[in-house]
Coordinates of C-alpha atoms in Angstrom, one line a residue:
M292 CA -60.9 78.9 -71.5
S293 CA -60.1 82.1 -69.6
I294 CA -56.5 82.9 -68.7
R295 CA -55.5 85.2 -65.8
G296 CA -51.9 86.4 -65.2
W297 CA -50.4 84.6 -68.2
C298 CA -46.7 85.5 -68.7
S299 CA -44.6 85.5 -71.9
G300 CA -41.1 86.8 -72.4
G301 CA -41.1 88.5 -69.0
L302 CA -44.4 90.3 -69.7
R303 CA -47.5 89.6 -67.6
F304 CA -50.9 90.0 -69.1
E305 CA -54.1 90.3 -67.0
A306 CA -57.5 89.0 -68.1
G307 CA -59.2 91.3 -70.6
Q308 CA -56.0 92.8 -72.0
E309 CA -54.8 92.6 -75.6
F310 CA -52.0 90.1 -76.4
F311 CA -49.3 91.4 -78.8
S312 CA -47.1 88.9 -80.5
P313 CA -43.4 90.0 -80.5
E314 CA -42.9 88.4 -84.0
S315 CA -45.9 90.0 -85.7
G316 CA -46.1 93.2 -83.7
C317 CA -49.9 93.2 -83.8
C318 CA -52.7 92.1 -81.6
T319 CA -53.8 88.5 -82.1
I320 CA -56.4 87.7 -79.4
R321 CA -58.1 89.3 -76.4
F322 CA -58.2 87.2 -73.3
M323 CA -61.7 86.1 -72.1
T324 CA -62.9 87.6 -68.8
N325 CA -63.4 85.1 -65.9
R326 CA -67.1 85.3 -64.8
S327 CA -67.5 84.1 -61.3
Y328 CA -70.8 83.3 -59.5
K329 CA -73.0 86.2 -58.2
T330 CA -72.2 87.1 -54.7
G331 CA -74.2 89.1 -52.2
P332 CA -72.9 91.8 -49.9
C333 CA -70.8 91.0 -46.9
R334 CA -72.8 90.0 -43.9
E335 CA -70.6 92.2 -41.7
Q336 CA -71.5 95.4 -43.4
L337 CA -73.9 97.7 -41.5
S338 CA -76.5 98.2 -44.2
L339 CA -77.4 94.7 -45.1
L340 CA -81.1 95.3 -45.0
P341 CA -82.9 98.4 -46.3
P342 CA -84.0 100.9 -43.6
R343 CA -87.7 99.8 -43.8
V344 CA -89.5 96.5 -43.9
E345 CA -92.0 98.4 -46.1
D346 CA -89.5 98.0 -49.0
Y347 CA -89.9 94.3 -48.9
V348 CA -93.7 94.3 -49.4
G349 CA -94.9 95.5 -52.8
R350 CA -97.6 98.0 -53.3
D351 CA -99.9 95.3 -54.8
N352 CA -99.0 92.5 -52.3
P353 CA -102.1 90.7 -51.1
V354 CA -101.0 91.1 -47.5
R355 CA -102.1 94.7 -47.8
A356 CA -105.6 93.6 -48.6
I357 CA -105.7 91.8 -45.2
E358 CA -104.5 95.0 -43.5
A359 CA -107.2 97.1 -45.3
Y360 CA -109.9 94.6 -44.4
V361 CA -109.1 94.3 -40.7
C362 CA -108.6 98.0 -40.2
A363 CA -112.2 98.5 -41.5
L364 CA -113.7 96.2 -38.9
D365 CA -115.2 97.3 -35.6
L366 CA -113.7 94.5 -33.5
E367 CA -115.4 95.7 -30.3
K368 CA -118.8 95.5 -31.9
L369 CA -118.1 92.0 -33.2
G370 CA -117.2 90.9 -29.7
F371 CA -113.5 90.3 -29.9
R372 CA -111.9 90.1 -26.5
H373 CA -109.7 93.0 -25.4
A374 CA -110.9 95.0 -28.4
G375 CA -111.7 97.9 -26.0
G376 CA -108.2 98.3 -24.8
G377 CA -106.1 97.2 -21.8
I378 CA -107.5 95.0 -19.1
G379 CA -105.7 96.3 -16.0
A380 CA -102.2 96.2 -14.5
G381 CA -99.4 94.1 -15.9
Q382 CA -98.2 93.6 -19.4
P383 CA -100.5 94.9 -22.1
S384 CA -102.4 92.4 -24.2
Y385 CA -102.0 92.0 -27.9
D386 CA -104.4 93.9 -30.1
P387 CA -107.0 91.5 -31.4
A388 CA -106.7 93.1 -34.8
D389 CA -103.1 91.9 -35.0
L390 CA -103.9 88.4 -34.0
L391 CA -106.8 88.3 -36.5
K392 CA -104.4 89.5 -39.2
A393 CA -102.1 86.7 -38.3
Y394 CA -104.8 84.1 -38.6
L395 CA -106.2 85.4 -41.8
Y396 CA -102.7 85.4 -43.3
G397 CA -102.1 81.9 -42.0
Y398 CA -105.4 80.4 -43.3
L399 CA -104.9 82.0 -46.7
H400 CA -101.4 80.5 -46.9
R401 CA -102.3 77.0 -45.5
V402 CA -100.7 77.7 -42.1
R403 CA -103.1 76.9 -39.3
S404 CA -100.9 75.7 -36.5
S405 CA -100.3 78.2 -33.7
R406 CA -96.7 77.1 -33.4
R407 CA -96.2 77.5 -37.2
L408 CA -97.7 81.0 -37.0
E409 CA -95.3 81.8 -34.2
Q410 CA -92.4 80.8 -36.4
E411 CA -93.7 82.6 -39.4
A412 CA -94.0 85.8 -37.4
Q413 CA -90.3 85.7 -36.7
R414 CA -89.0 84.9 -40.2
N415 CA -91.7 85.7 -42.7
L416 CA -91.2 89.3 -44.0
E417 CA -94.9 89.7 -45.1
L418 CA -96.1 88.6 -41.6
M419 CA -93.5 90.8 -40.0
W420 CA -94.8 93.8 -42.0
L421 CA -98.4 92.8 -41.2
L422 CA -97.8 92.5 -37.4
K423 CA -95.3 95.5 -37.3
G424 CA -92.6 93.2 -35.9
L425 CA -94.7 91.7 -33.1
T426 CA -93.9 88.1 -32.3
P427 CA -96.8 86.7 -30.2
G428 CA -96.2 83.2 -28.6
Y429 CA -98.1 80.1 -29.8
R430 CA -100.2 80.0 -26.7
T431 CA -101.4 83.6 -27.2
I432 CA -102.2 82.8 -30.8
A433 CA -104.0 79.5 -29.9
N434 CA -106.0 81.2 -27.1
F435 CA -107.2 83.9 -29.5
R436 CA -108.8 81.3 -31.8
R437 CA -110.2 79.4 -28.8
D438 CA -111.7 82.4 -26.9
N439 CA -113.1 84.3 -29.9
W440 CA -115.1 81.7 -31.7
A441 CA -118.3 83.7 -31.4
A442 CA -116.6 86.9 -32.7
L443 CA -115.1 84.9 -35.7
K444 CA -118.6 83.7 -36.6
A445 CA -119.8 87.3 -36.4
A446 CA -117.0 88.5 -38.6
N447 CA -117.9 85.8 -41.2
R448 CA -121.6 86.9 -41.1
E449 CA -120.6 90.6 -41.5
F450 CA -118.4 89.8 -44.5
V451 CA -121.5 88.4 -46.2
L452 CA -123.2 91.7 -45.6
L453 CA -120.3 93.4 -47.2
L454 CA -120.7 91.1 -50.2
R455 CA -124.3 92.3 -50.5
E456 CA -123.0 95.9 -50.3
L457 CA -120.6 95.2 -53.1
N458 CA -123.4 93.6 -55.2
L459 CA -121.5 90.3 -55.4
L460 CA -124.4 88.1 -54.3
G461 CA -127.2 87.3 -56.7
G462 CA -129.7 86.3 -54.1
E463 CA -131.8 84.2 -56.5
L464 CA -130.3 80.7 -56.4
V465 CA -128.2 78.9 -53.9
A466 CA -126.7 75.4 -54.0
I467 CA -126.6 73.4 -50.7
D468 CA -124.4 70.5 -49.8
G469 CA -122.5 69.0 -46.9
A470 CA -119.0 67.5 -46.5
F471 CA -117.4 65.5 -43.7
F472 CA -114.4 66.9 -41.9
H473 CA -112.3 64.9 -39.5
G474 CA -112.4 66.1 -35.9
D475 CA -109.6 66.0 -33.3
A476 CA -110.7 62.5 -32.3
S477 CA -110.1 59.0 -33.5
K478 CA -112.7 56.5 -34.5
A479 CA -111.8 54.3 -31.5
S480 CA -112.5 57.1 -29.1
I481 CA -116.2 57.2 -30.1
K482 CA -118.4 54.5 -28.7
T483 CA -121.8 53.4 -29.8
K484 CA -124.3 51.1 -28.2
K485 CA -123.4 48.3 -30.6
R486 CA -119.7 48.7 -29.9
L487 CA -120.2 48.8 -26.1
A488 CA -122.5 45.7 -26.2
E489 CA -119.9 43.8 -28.3
Q490 CA -117.1 45.0 -25.9
L491 CA -119.1 43.8 -22.9
A492 CA -119.7 40.4 -24.5
R493 CA -116.0 40.1 -25.3
L494 CA -115.0 41.1 -21.8
D495 CA -117.5 38.6 -20.2
R496 CA -115.8 35.8 -22.2
D497 CA -112.4 36.9 -21.2
I498 CA -113.4 37.2 -17.5
E499 CA -114.9 33.7 -17.6
E500 CA -111.7 32.3 -19.1
Y501 CA -109.5 34.0 -16.6
G502 CA -111.8 32.9 -13.8
K503 CA -111.5 29.3 -14.9
A504 CA -107.7 29.7 -15.1
L505 CA -107.6 31.3 -11.7
A506 CA -109.7 28.4 -10.2
S507 CA -107.4 25.8 -11.8
N508 CA -104.3 27.6 -10.6
D509 CA -105.7 27.7 -7.0
A510 CA -106.4 24.0 -7.1
T511 CA -102.9 23.3 -8.3
E512 CA -101.4 25.5 -5.6
E513 CA -103.3 23.7 -2.9
V514 CA -101.8 20.4 -4.0
H515 CA -98.3 21.8 -4.3
S516 CA -98.5 24.5 -1.5
S517 CA -95.7 22.8 0.5
S518 CA -93.2 23.1 -2.4
N519 CA -94.1 26.7 -3.4
E520 CA -91.4 29.1 -2.3
E521 CA -93.4 32.3 -3.1
G522 CA -95.9 31.8 -0.4
G523 CA -98.5 30.1 -2.5
R524 CA -99.0 33.1 -5.0
G525 CA -97.2 31.7 -8.1
N526 CA -98.9 32.4 -11.4
G527 CA -102.2 32.9 -9.6
G528 CA -101.2 36.4 -8.7
A529 CA -100.7 37.5 -12.3
V530 CA -104.0 35.9 -13.4
A531 CA -105.8 37.7 -10.5
D532 CA -104.3 41.0 -11.6
K533 CA -105.4 40.5 -15.2
L534 CA -108.9 39.5 -14.0
A535 CA -109.1 42.7 -11.8
A536 CA -108.1 44.8 -14.8
L537 CA -110.8 43.1 -17.0
M538 CA -113.4 43.7 -14.3
E539 CA -112.4 47.4 -14.2
R540 CA -112.7 47.7 -18.0
R541 CA -116.1 46.0 -17.9
A542 CA -117.4 48.4 -15.2
K543 CA -116.2 51.3 -17.3
A544 CA -117.9 50.0 -20.4
E545 CA -121.1 49.3 -18.5
A546 CA -121.1 52.9 -17.1
D547 CA -120.6 54.3 -20.6
L548 CA -123.6 52.2 -21.8
D549 CA -125.7 53.5 -19.0
R550 CA -124.7 57.1 -19.9
L551 CA -125.9 56.5 -23.4
K552 CA -129.2 55.1 -22.3
E553 CA -129.8 58.0 -19.9
S554 CA -128.9 60.7 -22.3
G555 CA -130.8 59.2 -25.3
E556 CA -127.7 59.7 -27.5
T557 CA -126.5 57.1 -29.9
Q558 CA -122.8 57.8 -29.6
L559 CA -120.4 58.7 -26.8
S560 CA -117.0 60.4 -27.6
T561 CA -114.3 60.3 -24.9
T562 CA -112.0 62.7 -26.7
D563 CA -114.2 65.3 -28.3
A564 CA -117.6 65.3 -26.7
D565 CA -119.3 66.7 -29.9
A566 CA -117.6 64.6 -32.5
R567 CA -119.5 61.7 -34.0
L568 CA -119.0 58.7 -36.3
L569 CA -120.3 59.9 -39.7
S570 CA -120.9 57.4 -42.5
K571 CA -121.5 58.0 -46.2
R572 CA -121.2 55.4 -49.0
G573 CA -119.1 53.2 -46.8
H574 CA -116.7 56.0 -45.8
V575 CA -116.6 56.5 -42.0
V576 CA -115.2 59.7 -40.4
A577 CA -114.9 60.7 -36.8
G578 CA -115.8 64.4 -36.9
Y579 CA -118.3 66.9 -38.2
N580 CA -120.7 67.5 -41.1
V581 CA -120.2 71.0 -42.6
Q582 CA -123.3 72.4 -44.4
I583 CA -122.9 75.3 -46.8
A584 CA -125.1 77.4 -49.2
V585 CA -123.3 78.8 -52.2
D586 CA -124.7 81.8 -54.1
A587 CA -124.8 81.2 -57.8
K588 CA -123.5 84.6 -59.0
H589 CA -119.8 84.2 -57.9
K590 CA -119.7 80.9 -56.0
L591 CA -119.4 82.7 -52.7
I592 CA -120.5 81.1 -49.4
A593 CA -123.7 82.8 -48.3
T594 CA -124.1 80.9 -45.1
S595 CA -122.7 77.8 -43.4
E596 CA -123.2 75.6 -40.3
V597 CA -121.4 72.8 -38.6
V598 CA -123.5 69.8 -37.3
N599 CA -122.6 66.3 -36.1
D600 CA -125.4 64.5 -37.9
G601 CA -124.2 62.4 -40.8
N602 CA -127.6 62.4 -42.5
D603 CA -128.3 65.5 -44.7
T604 CA -132.1 64.7 -44.9
G605 CA -133.2 67.2 -42.2
Q606 CA -130.7 70.0 -43.1
L607 CA -132.3 71.5 -46.2
Y608 CA -134.8 73.9 -44.7
E609 CA -132.5 75.2 -41.9
V610 CA -129.6 75.9 -44.3
A611 CA -131.9 77.4 -47.0
E612 CA -133.7 79.7 -44.5
A613 CA -130.3 80.9 -43.1
A614 CA -129.2 81.6 -46.6
K615 CA -132.4 83.6 -47.3
E616 CA -131.9 85.7 -44.2
A617 CA -128.2 86.3 -45.0
L618 CA -129.0 87.3 -48.6
G619 CA -131.9 89.6 -47.4
V620 CA -134.5 88.3 -49.9
E621 CA -138.1 87.3 -49.6
A622 CA -137.9 84.3 -52.0
L623 CA -135.1 82.0 -52.9
E624 CA -134.4 79.0 -55.1
A625 CA -132.4 76.2 -53.5
V626 CA -130.9 73.2 -55.2
A627 CA -129.5 70.1 -53.4
D628 CA -128.6 66.5 -54.1
T629 CA -130.7 63.4 -53.4
G630 CA -129.4 63.1 -49.8
Y631 CA -131.6 66.1 -48.9
Y632 CA -134.8 64.7 -50.1
N633 CA -137.5 64.7 -47.4
G634 CA -141.2 65.5 -47.7
A635 CA -141.4 67.4 -44.4
T636 CA -138.5 69.7 -45.3
L637 CA -139.9 70.3 -48.7
K638 CA -143.1 71.4 -47.1
E639 CA -141.2 73.7 -44.7
C640 CA -139.4 75.2 -47.7
E641 CA -142.6 75.8 -49.6
E642 CA -144.2 77.5 -46.6
G643 CA -141.1 79.7 -46.1
G644 CA -140.8 81.1 -49.6
I645 CA -138.1 78.7 -50.7
V646 CA -138.4 76.8 -54.0
A647 CA -136.5 73.6 -53.5
Y648 CA -135.1 71.4 -56.3
V649 CA -134.0 68.0 -54.9
P650 CA -134.0 64.8 -57.0
P651 CA -136.1 62.1 -55.4
P652 CA -134.2 58.9 -54.5
K653 CA -134.8 55.6 -56.2
R654 CA -136.8 53.5 -53.7
T655 CA -138.6 51.2 -56.0
G656 CA -135.7 49.2 -57.4
G657 CA -136.9 45.9 -55.7
L658 CA -140.3 46.1 -57.3
E659 CA -138.9 46.9 -60.7
E660 CA -136.5 43.9 -60.5
Q661 CA -139.5 41.7 -59.7
G662 CA -141.3 43.1 -62.7
R663 CA -144.1 44.6 -60.5
F664 CA -145.8 47.9 -60.8
T665 CA -144.3 50.7 -58.6
H666 CA -146.1 53.5 -56.8
E667 CA -145.6 55.8 -59.8
A668 CA -147.7 53.5 -62.0
F669 CA -150.8 54.4 -60.0
S670 CA -152.4 57.8 -61.0
Y671 CA -154.1 60.0 -58.4
D672 CA -157.4 61.7 -59.1
A673 CA -157.5 64.8 -56.8
E674 CA -161.1 65.6 -57.4
A675 CA -162.4 62.1 -56.6
D676 CA -159.6 61.4 -54.0
V677 CA -158.9 58.0 -55.5
Y678 CA -156.0 56.2 -57.1
R679 CA -156.4 54.4 -60.4
C680 CA -154.3 51.3 -61.1
P681 CA -152.8 50.4 -64.5
A682 CA -155.8 48.1 -65.2
G683 CA -158.2 51.0 -64.5
A684 CA -159.5 49.8 -61.1
L685 CA -160.0 52.3 -58.3
L686 CA -158.2 52.3 -54.9
K687 CA -160.4 54.2 -52.4
P688 CA -159.2 55.8 -49.1
M689 CA -159.8 54.1 -45.8
N690 CA -161.0 55.8 -42.7
G691 CA -158.4 57.1 -40.3
V692 CA -154.8 58.1 -40.6
K693 CA -151.8 55.9 -40.1
I694 CA -149.0 57.5 -38.1
S695 CA -145.5 56.2 -38.5
P696 CA -142.9 56.2 -35.6
A697 CA -141.4 59.3 -37.1
G698 CA -144.7 61.1 -36.9
R699 CA -145.6 60.9 -40.7
Q700 CA -149.3 60.8 -41.3
D701 CA -150.4 58.6 -44.2
V702 CA -153.8 57.8 -45.7
R703 CA -154.3 54.2 -47.0
Y704 CA -155.8 53.6 -50.4
V705 CA -157.0 50.0 -50.9
S706 CA -158.3 48.1 -53.8
L707 CA -161.2 45.5 -53.7
K708 CA -160.2 41.9 -53.3
S709 CA -162.8 40.7 -55.9
V710 CA -161.4 43.1 -58.5
C711 CA -157.8 42.1 -57.9
K712 CA -158.6 38.4 -57.9
A713 CA -160.1 38.7 -61.4
C714 CA -157.5 41.2 -62.8
H715 CA -155.3 40.0 -65.7
L716 CA -152.4 42.1 -64.3
R717 CA -152.5 40.5 -60.9
E718 CA -149.0 38.8 -61.1
R719 CA -147.4 42.2 -62.0
C720 CA -149.2 44.0 -59.2
L721 CA -149.5 41.8 -56.1
G722 CA -147.2 39.5 -54.2
Q723 CA -147.7 35.8 -53.9
K724 CA -149.6 36.1 -50.6
A725 CA -151.3 39.4 -51.2
D726 CA -154.9 39.6 -52.2
K727 CA -155.2 43.4 -52.6
R728 CA -153.0 46.4 -53.4
T729 CA -152.5 49.2 -50.8
I730 CA -151.0 52.7 -51.6
Y731 CA -149.9 55.0 -48.8
R732 CA -150.4 58.7 -49.5
W733 CA -148.9 61.4 -47.2
V734 CA -151.5 63.9 -46.0
H735 CA -149.4 66.7 -47.6
E736 CA -148.6 64.7 -50.8
A737 CA -149.6 67.7 -52.9
V738 CA -146.2 69.2 -51.9
I739 CA -144.5 66.2 -53.4
D740 CA -146.6 66.4 -56.5
R741 CA -145.7 70.0 -57.1
H742 CA -142.1 69.3 -56.5
R743 CA -142.2 66.4 -58.9
E744 CA -143.6 68.7 -61.6
R745 CA -140.8 71.2 -61.0
M746 CA -138.1 68.5 -61.3
K747 CA -139.2 67.6 -64.8
E748 CA -137.6 70.9 -66.1
A749 CA -134.7 71.0 -63.6
G750 CA -132.0 69.1 -65.5
A751 CA -129.9 72.1 -66.3
M752 CA -130.2 73.4 -62.7
M753 CA -129.1 70.1 -61.3
R754 CA -126.0 70.1 -63.5
Q755 CA -125.3 73.7 -62.3
R756 CA -125.5 72.5 -58.7
A757 CA -122.3 70.4 -58.8
C758 CA -120.4 73.3 -60.4
L759 CA -121.5 75.7 -57.7
V760 CA -121.3 73.8 -54.4
E761 CA -118.3 71.6 -55.1
H762 CA -116.1 74.6 -55.8
P763 CA -115.7 75.8 -52.2
F764 CA -115.2 72.3 -50.8
G765 CA -112.8 71.4 -53.5
T766 CA -110.8 74.6 -52.9
L767 CA -110.7 74.1 -49.1
K768 CA -110.2 70.4 -48.9
C769 CA -108.0 69.6 -52.0
R770 CA -106.1 72.8 -52.6
A771 CA -105.7 74.1 -49.1
G772 CA -105.7 70.7 -47.5
Y773 CA -108.3 71.6 -44.8
R774 CA -109.8 68.2 -44.2
H775 CA -109.8 68.3 -40.4
F776 CA -110.3 70.6 -37.5
L777 CA -107.6 71.4 -35.0
V778 CA -109.9 72.2 -32.1
R779 CA -112.5 70.3 -30.1
G780 CA -116.1 71.1 -29.3
F781 CA -118.9 72.6 -31.3
D782 CA -118.1 76.2 -30.3
K783 CA -114.5 76.1 -31.2
V784 CA -115.0 74.0 -34.3
R785 CA -117.6 76.5 -35.6
G786 CA -115.2 79.3 -34.9
E787 CA -112.4 77.6 -36.9
W788 CA -114.8 76.8 -39.8
S789 CA -115.8 80.5 -39.8
L790 CA -112.1 81.3 -40.4
M791 CA -112.0 78.9 -43.3
A792 CA -115.2 80.2 -44.9
L793 CA -114.1 83.8 -44.3
C794 CA -110.7 83.3 -46.0
Y795 CA -112.3 81.5 -48.9
N796 CA -114.7 84.4 -49.5
L797 CA -111.9 86.9 -48.9
A798 CA -109.6 85.3 -51.5
R799 CA -112.4 85.0 -54.0
V800 CA -113.6 88.6 -53.6
L801 CA -110.0 89.8 -54.0
N802 CA -109.8 87.9 -57.4
I803 CA -113.2 89.2 -58.5
L804 CA -112.7 92.9 -57.7
G805 CA -108.9 93.1 -58.1
F806 CA -106.4 94.4 -55.6
D807 CA -106.9 98.1 -56.1
E808 CA -110.7 98.2 -55.9
F809 CA -110.7 95.8 -52.9
V810 CA -108.3 98.0 -50.9
A811 CA -110.0 101.2 -52.0
F812 CA -113.4 99.9 -50.7
F813 CA -112.1 98.9 -47.3
A814 CA -110.0 102.1 -47.1
R815 CA -113.2 104.1 -47.5
R816 CA -114.9 102.0 -44.8
A817 CA -112.0 102.6 -42.5
A818 CA -112.2 106.3 -43.1
E819 CA -115.9 106.3 -42.5
R820 CA -115.3 104.5 -39.2
A821 CA -112.6 107.0 -38.2
I822 CA -115.0 109.9 -39.0
L823 CA -117.7 108.3 -36.9
R824 CA -115.3 107.9 -34.0
V825 CA -114.4 111.5 -34.2
L826 CA -118.0 112.6 -34.3
R827 CA -118.9 110.4 -31.4
A828 CA -116.0 111.9 -29.4
I829 CA -117.1 115.4 -30.3
T830 CA -120.7 114.6 -29.4
S831 CA -119.5 113.2 -26.1
A832 CA -117.3 116.2 -25.4
I833 CA -120.2 118.6 -26.2
G834 CA -122.5 116.6 -23.9
L835 CA -119.9 116.8 -21.1
A836 CA -119.5 120.6 -21.7
N837 CA -123.3 121.1 -21.7
A838 CA -123.6 119.2 -18.4
S839 CA -120.8 121.3 -16.9
I840 CA -122.4 124.5 -18.0
K841 CA -125.8 123.4 -16.6
A842 CA -124.1 122.5 -13.3
F843 CA -122.3 125.8 -13.2
S844 CA -125.4 127.7 -14.0
A845 CA -127.4 126.0 -11.3
K846 CA -124.6 126.7 -8.8
L847 CA -124.5 130.4 -10.0
V848 CA -128.2 130.7 -9.5
R849 CA -128.0 129.3 -5.9
N850 CA -125.1 131.6 -5.1
S851 CA -127.0 134.6 -6.5
A852 CA -130.0 133.8 -4.4
I853 CA -127.8 133.6 -1.2
I854 CA -126.2 136.9 -2.0
C855 CA -129.5 138.6 -2.6
F856 CA -130.9 137.2 0.7
R857 CA -127.9 138.4 2.7
F858 CA -128.1 141.9 1.1
S859 CA -131.8 142.3 1.9
T860 CA -131.2 141.1 5.5
A861 CA -128.4 143.6 6.0
A862 CA -130.5 146.4 4.6

């Protein structure tokens, strides 16, 4: 225990001094020093903060990577609004570079709200350094994201080109997958034909019940009209009001159903016109389906797109072709899950130089449960153009082609009734009422056959698929918490997704290259852009000077001709 100011025999001893006993004449103990809490400097002093905000941001702070990246961009070329300078009289606009820095910082640190970014710009020292003390309002921040959706997509595409320049993309294998993201709309705000039909039936029942109640109330009021002090209205007025409200709701529901029939759409969203009800394995989301292609070298997003179709079946070729174009290669391998299996898209991929690996779905479970032969039990002879059943009998093609409602063209291969009737495997092949077996073969079934052969050796590649494509979605949805969009409409949603994908790639490249190499690369690009600007300015100045010299020369020639003419006339 420390002692301060202890007195003995008229003597006062301070903490930390020696204590001398009068009897012994020697030192016995040394008092313990009282250690109080750490205290900061006084708030009233003039030098509370260092003279520069620069001192608060370390030389290796990731915020400097954002500064280096944005400074290397040609924002006017990318299409950012006001990138060319002021727009006229009045208060100057904010530089789009500063607003882009704010959004990149926000999305990298799980801050997407424009109001939150406004607050961070006023209290976050890193953001204060990045914006040089600027504090844009939340409306300005939100309008930047809303108005520059196309430029944000262009910036995301250009970053992929930079990845190619840095040799961070392999360009050999991509993994494709999709994930549902909630939109800025509720499930109840999206109407389908089934929902509207059920709503109309429910409203019709309610209208009928209220109609009966109103008729009964009118009959009662006629009998007791003399004793009714409210002029005969009574409860009938409330029932009539409810009936009118029901009729109005029914008219609106019927109008919505007519809009669906006229447009040919299957859903109608009253909040976000482009959001749709998406269902996968019993999970229903009101929002969008985000498709991505991830390069196998460093798990970077090579390309992405936002659609509102909950079915991935028709997305394989479009996403793979966009990835091939982004990677700048002539041939590409693409791996996806069973949800992307579709014969037509596999054919498009093969014709477009894309080798697809997609496991086929299990569609013969019913036949297997019944103990019957599936389609795979029949072997196809390409030379003879016939199928051979497990018993060795032949199924020959019929004339003509059967066209399904989706446009698929199939050739029918049919067995002989007499052969099937005498076959000892009849019970395992035919149903109770069938007398012959029919096999449908797509006219481009050779594509499926080649794909089936590839899939026999694709076990390791399919295991690699999950490791590749789940990484970006897991990072964005689970770690960053980006499970929904804050904006509405395809254009703005695609712009916000471009910000998410750009920040994912940006953070990953920063981890791969390291801070110093990342900043040095973009510093060189910024220096090159500055040199190009100077050269363009010099070229423009030289052009103006040449034009002025030519004009002056032409004027001098005209004046010389006039002088010569006057001199000769005078002579």
